[in-house]
CSV table of C-alpha atoms in Angstrom, one decimal:
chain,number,residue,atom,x,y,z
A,1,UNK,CA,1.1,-15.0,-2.1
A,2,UNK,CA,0.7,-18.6,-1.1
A,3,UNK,CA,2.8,-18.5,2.1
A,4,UNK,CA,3.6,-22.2,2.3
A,5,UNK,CA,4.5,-22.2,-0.9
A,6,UNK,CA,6.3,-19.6,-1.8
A,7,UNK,CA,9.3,-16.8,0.1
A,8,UNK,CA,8.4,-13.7,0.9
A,9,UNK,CA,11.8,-12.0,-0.7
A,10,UNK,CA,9.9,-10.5,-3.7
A,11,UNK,CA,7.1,-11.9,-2.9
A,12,UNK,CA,3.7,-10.6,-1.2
A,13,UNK,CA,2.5,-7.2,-0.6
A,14,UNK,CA,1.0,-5.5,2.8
A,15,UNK,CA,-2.5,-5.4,2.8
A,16,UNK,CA,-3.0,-3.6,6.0
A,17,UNK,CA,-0.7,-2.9,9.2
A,18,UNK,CA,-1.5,-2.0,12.7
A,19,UNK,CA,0.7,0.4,15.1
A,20,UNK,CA,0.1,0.7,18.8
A,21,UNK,CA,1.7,3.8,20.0
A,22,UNK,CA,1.5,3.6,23.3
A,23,UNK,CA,-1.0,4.9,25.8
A,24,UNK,CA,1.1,8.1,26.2
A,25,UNK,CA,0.6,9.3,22.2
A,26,UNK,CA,-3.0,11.8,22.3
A,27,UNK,CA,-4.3,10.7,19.2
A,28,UNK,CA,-7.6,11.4,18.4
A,29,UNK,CA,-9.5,7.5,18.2
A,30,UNK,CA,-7.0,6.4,20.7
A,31,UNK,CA,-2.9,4.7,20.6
A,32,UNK,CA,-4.0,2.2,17.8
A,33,UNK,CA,-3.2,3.3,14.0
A,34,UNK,CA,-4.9,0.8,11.2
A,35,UNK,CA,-3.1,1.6,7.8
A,36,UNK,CA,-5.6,0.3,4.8
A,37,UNK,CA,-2.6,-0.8,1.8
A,38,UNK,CA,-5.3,-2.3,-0.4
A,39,UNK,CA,-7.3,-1.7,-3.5
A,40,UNK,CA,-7.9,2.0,-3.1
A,41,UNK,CA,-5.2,2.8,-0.8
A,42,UNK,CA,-2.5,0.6,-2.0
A,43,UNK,CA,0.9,2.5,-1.1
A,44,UNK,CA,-0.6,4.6,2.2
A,45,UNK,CA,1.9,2.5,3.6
A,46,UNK,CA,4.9,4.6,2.3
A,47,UNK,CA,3.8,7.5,3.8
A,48,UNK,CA,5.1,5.7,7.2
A,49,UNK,CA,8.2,4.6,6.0
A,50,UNK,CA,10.1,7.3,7.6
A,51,UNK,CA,8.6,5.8,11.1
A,52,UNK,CA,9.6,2.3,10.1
A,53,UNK,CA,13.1,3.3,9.1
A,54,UNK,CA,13.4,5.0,12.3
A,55,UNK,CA,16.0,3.4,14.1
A,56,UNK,CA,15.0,5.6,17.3
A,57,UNK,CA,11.0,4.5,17.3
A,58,UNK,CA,11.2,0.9,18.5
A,59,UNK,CA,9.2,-1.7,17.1
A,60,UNK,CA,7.5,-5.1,18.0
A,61,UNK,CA,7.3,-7.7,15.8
A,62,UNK,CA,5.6,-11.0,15.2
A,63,UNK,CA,7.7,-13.2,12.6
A,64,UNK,CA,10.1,-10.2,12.2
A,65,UNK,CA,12.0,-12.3,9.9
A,66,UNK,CA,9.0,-12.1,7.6
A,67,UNK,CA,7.9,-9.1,7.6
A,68,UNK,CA,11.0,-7.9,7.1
A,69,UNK,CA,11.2,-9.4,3.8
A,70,UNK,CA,7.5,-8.2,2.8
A,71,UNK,CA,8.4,-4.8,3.7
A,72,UNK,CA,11.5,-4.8,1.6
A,73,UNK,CA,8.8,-5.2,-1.3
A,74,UNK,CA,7.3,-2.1,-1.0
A,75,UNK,CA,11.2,-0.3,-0.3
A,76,UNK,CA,10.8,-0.1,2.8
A,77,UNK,CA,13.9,-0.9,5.2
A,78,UNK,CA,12.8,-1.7,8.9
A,79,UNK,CA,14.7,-0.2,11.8
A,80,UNK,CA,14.3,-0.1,15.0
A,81,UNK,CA,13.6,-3.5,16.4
A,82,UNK,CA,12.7,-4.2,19.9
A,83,UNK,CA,11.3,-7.9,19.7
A,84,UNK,CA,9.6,-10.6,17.8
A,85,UNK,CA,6.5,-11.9,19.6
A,86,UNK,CA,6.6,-15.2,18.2
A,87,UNK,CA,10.2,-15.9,19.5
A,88,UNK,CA,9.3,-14.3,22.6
A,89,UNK,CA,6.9,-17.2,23.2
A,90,UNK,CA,8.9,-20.0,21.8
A,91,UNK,CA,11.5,-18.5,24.3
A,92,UNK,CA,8.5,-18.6,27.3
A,93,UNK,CA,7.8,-22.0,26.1
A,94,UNK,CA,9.2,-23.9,23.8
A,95,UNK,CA,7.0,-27.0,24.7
A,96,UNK,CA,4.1,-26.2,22.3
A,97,UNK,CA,3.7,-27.8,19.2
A,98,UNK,CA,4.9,-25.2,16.2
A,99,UNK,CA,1.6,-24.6,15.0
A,100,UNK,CA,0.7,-23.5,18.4
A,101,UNK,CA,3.2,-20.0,17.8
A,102,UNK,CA,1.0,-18.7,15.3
A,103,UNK,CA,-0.4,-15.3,15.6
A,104,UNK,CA,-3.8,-16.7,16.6
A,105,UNK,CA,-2.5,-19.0,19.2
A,106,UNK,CA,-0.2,-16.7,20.6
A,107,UNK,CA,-2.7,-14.0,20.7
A,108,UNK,CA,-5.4,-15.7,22.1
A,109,UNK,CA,-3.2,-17.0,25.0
A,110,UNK,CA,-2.0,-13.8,26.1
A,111,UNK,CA,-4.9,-11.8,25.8
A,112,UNK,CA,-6.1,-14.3,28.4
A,113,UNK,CA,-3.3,-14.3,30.2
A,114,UNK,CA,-1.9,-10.7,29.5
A,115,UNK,CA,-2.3,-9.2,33.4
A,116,UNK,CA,-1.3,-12.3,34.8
A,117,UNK,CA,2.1,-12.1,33.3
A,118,UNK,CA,2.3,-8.5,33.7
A,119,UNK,CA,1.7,-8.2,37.2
């Protein structure tokens, strides 16, 4: 999908998704859950769309709006929202040029920042 091109509503597939569950969740490699959607393993992502359409599991976002729509591709209907990231730092500052909210940006900047803002 060329993204500046073209909408995501029937458009674009997941390749891969991450889920942090928290540092409370025992799993076995630690909180973080990399699903592979590609090539081999295209569709592994359906076997967490009950999670996803859990209304009572909240969920982060970044570009919810988005993802949303990409989702809806593979019949997946996304409950549960908590946030959008990207907002969240347009919100925190709105000063930054728009190319400065992309995941990159955002992430770099907090990951250097993160327990400054936190505590």
């Amino acid at each position: 999908m060329e993204v500046k091109e073209q909408s995501p509503v029937g458009n674009g597939k997941i390749l891969s998704a991450q889920l942090f569950c928290g540092p409370n969740i025992p799993l076995p490699d630690g909180p973080l859950i990399f699903i592979d959607n590609f090539a081999d393993s295209t569709d592994l992502i359906l076997e967490f769309k009950d999670y996803f359409e859990d209304k009572e599991y909240k969920k982060i976002w970044f570009n919810y709006g988005f993802d949303r729509h990409i989702f809806d591709n593979h019949g997946i209907s996304l409950q549960g929202f908590a946030g959008d990231v990207m907002h969240m730092a347009r919100l925190i500052d709105s000063s930054r040029e728009p190319q400065e909210y992309s995941l990159d940006k955002v992430s770099k900047y907090y990951q250097k920042n993160f327990f400054s803002i936190l505590f």
